[in-house]
Amino acid sequence: MALWKYESRWRFIETFTQASSSSTSNWIRLYFDSAVKVDSGEATAKEVLRDHHGHWIIGFNRILGQGSIFNAELWGILDGLTILHNKCWDKVSIQIDSVEVIQAIQVAFSRTSNSALIRRIQQLLSKMDQWEMPHIPREENTKVDRIVKLAFNKNDGM
């Protein structure tokens, strides 16, 4: 298990580099799951990046402190896009089950958002060659939930 920047509350579970960051023809899929503890209100975002063959690239979680599911989902997208941008991957499919988040990001492309998170997501998406954010209905999102939960079922504490 590799730890990185734990002070900022990131925890990387494993890192594999099976996908080539020099390839611009491959899509990367961002899977994530967000949760807020009912008793404490503590939010977390858990992300998994996989290449176009389904191979694991990286998985991590971020404990966000007090927050909402909406903001946790935005942080999940922002963290994943930041990694993709830093690795020079420029095609992403963001697998998401929140219509509210999709609409907030789409509206941000037509006018300036009041949310710094959404503006930063917009900036990173504008640097991508191609991106998509298909809505995955919650009842069909069990595969994504399983992928993320399998990656984080050890020593999670959430």
XYZ file of C-alpha atoms in Angstrom:
158
model
C 0.000 0.000 0.000
C 1.446 3.342 -1.000
C 0.591 6.470 0.934
C 0.877 9.898 -0.611
C 0.143 13.307 0.830
C -1.725 11.937 3.804
C -1.646 15.393 5.390
C -4.112 16.591 2.765
C -6.252 13.550 3.512
C -5.548 11.593 0.335
C -4.868 7.908 0.525
C -3.709 5.979 -2.508
C -4.456 2.299 -2.298
C -2.434 0.926 -5.210
C -0.835 2.354 -8.307
C -0.337 0.508 -11.555
C 0.821 2.033 -14.818
C -0.454 -0.465 -17.359
C -1.927 2.327 -19.465
C 0.521 4.376 -21.463
C 0.220 8.077 -20.757
C 1.749 8.834 -24.164
C -1.209 7.279 -25.973
C -3.850 9.811 -26.923
C -6.220 7.338 -28.582
C -7.234 5.529 -25.390
C -10.144 6.458 -23.207
C -9.772 6.380 -19.440
C -12.838 5.648 -17.332
C -13.296 7.437 -14.030
C -15.430 5.467 -11.576
C -16.223 6.977 -8.228
C -18.498 6.697 -5.280
C -19.211 9.334 -2.676
C -20.629 8.933 0.784
C -21.541 11.033 3.794
C -21.759 9.434 7.231
C -25.172 10.101 8.718
C -23.948 10.410 12.306
C -20.966 12.718 11.708
C -21.648 14.341 8.338
C -18.118 13.395 7.223
C -17.872 13.077 3.451
C -15.548 10.931 1.391
C -14.919 10.456 -2.315
C -13.449 7.193 -3.595
C -12.136 6.960 -7.144
C -10.836 4.295 -9.495
C -9.289 4.995 -12.902
C -9.234 2.200 -15.485
C -7.909 2.157 -19.034
C -9.964 1.313 -22.130
C -9.260 -2.407 -21.573
C -10.582 -2.225 -18.015
C -7.118 -2.511 -16.458
C -6.606 -0.823 -13.133
C -4.557 2.388 -13.285
C -5.005 3.911 -9.847
C -7.424 3.972 -6.942
C -7.627 6.378 -4.057
C -9.961 7.992 -1.616
C -10.186 11.435 -0.153
C -11.721 12.254 3.195
C -13.362 15.634 2.783
C -14.527 16.450 6.287
C -18.005 17.891 6.743
C -19.818 18.072 3.439
C -22.583 17.061 1.113
C -22.877 14.245 -1.410
C -23.012 16.888 -4.169
C -19.643 18.373 -3.174
C -18.125 14.923 -2.596
C -19.107 13.965 -6.158
C -17.545 17.181 -7.488
C -14.330 16.449 -5.563
C -14.302 12.926 -7.032
C -14.480 14.342 -10.547
C -11.908 17.057 -9.845
C -9.398 14.649 -8.290
C -9.740 12.180 -11.160
C -9.403 14.899 -13.810
C -6.358 16.347 -12.053
C -4.593 12.984 -12.181
C -5.552 12.502 -15.831
C -4.288 15.973 -16.720
C -1.004 15.449 -14.851
C -0.469 12.119 -16.665
C -1.295 13.746 -20.060
C -4.300 11.505 -20.694
C -6.801 13.469 -22.716
C -9.880 11.266 -23.201
C -12.109 10.502 -20.240
C -15.479 8.928 -19.626
C -16.796 9.998 -16.232
C -19.225 7.354 -14.973
C -21.754 9.205 -12.819
C -25.206 8.578 -11.390
C -25.969 12.142 -10.271
C -28.114 14.137 -12.692
C -27.679 17.171 -10.413
C -23.876 17.112 -10.810
C -24.071 16.570 -14.589
C -26.451 19.517 -14.966
C -24.315 21.777 -12.756
C -21.234 21.076 -14.882
C -23.133 21.490 -18.168
C -24.573 24.831 -17.024
C -21.037 25.947 -16.130
C -20.096 25.681 -19.814
C -22.848 28.128 -20.755
C -22.163 30.673 -18.010
C -19.843 31.285 -15.097
C -20.509 29.112 -12.068
C -20.395 30.425 -8.502
C -18.702 27.191 -7.443
C -14.901 27.170 -7.511
C -15.029 23.358 -7.751
C -17.211 23.466 -10.854
C -15.061 26.182 -12.457
C -11.920 24.093 -11.899
C -13.629 20.991 -13.336
C -14.672 23.083 -16.333
C -11.064 24.255 -16.837
C -9.715 20.703 -16.755
C -12.424 19.380 -19.082
C -11.661 22.151 -21.584
C -8.058 20.854 -21.735
C -9.227 17.341 -22.682
C -9.372 16.283 -26.341
C -12.584 14.381 -25.678
C -14.718 13.746 -22.650
C -18.124 12.388 -21.839
C -20.236 12.272 -18.738
C -23.010 9.771 -19.356
C -25.709 9.501 -16.738
C -25.725 6.012 -15.265
C -29.036 5.421 -13.447
C -28.484 4.479 -9.812
C -30.092 1.088 -10.281
C -27.666 0.368 -13.157
C -24.704 1.822 -11.271
C -24.147 -1.238 -9.095
C -21.151 -2.285 -11.225
C -19.428 1.034 -10.527
C -20.296 0.824 -6.839
C -18.853 -2.708 -6.672
C -15.642 -1.658 -8.452
C -15.088 1.171 -6.003
C -16.150 -0.793 -2.915
C -13.894 -3.732 -3.843
C -10.970 -1.361 -4.130
C -11.639 0.154 -0.718
C -13.046 -2.609 1.438
C -9.789 -2.963 3.416
C -8.819 -0.561 6.191
C -11.274 2.058 5.030
C -12.897 3.242 8.206
C -15.855 4.773 6.377
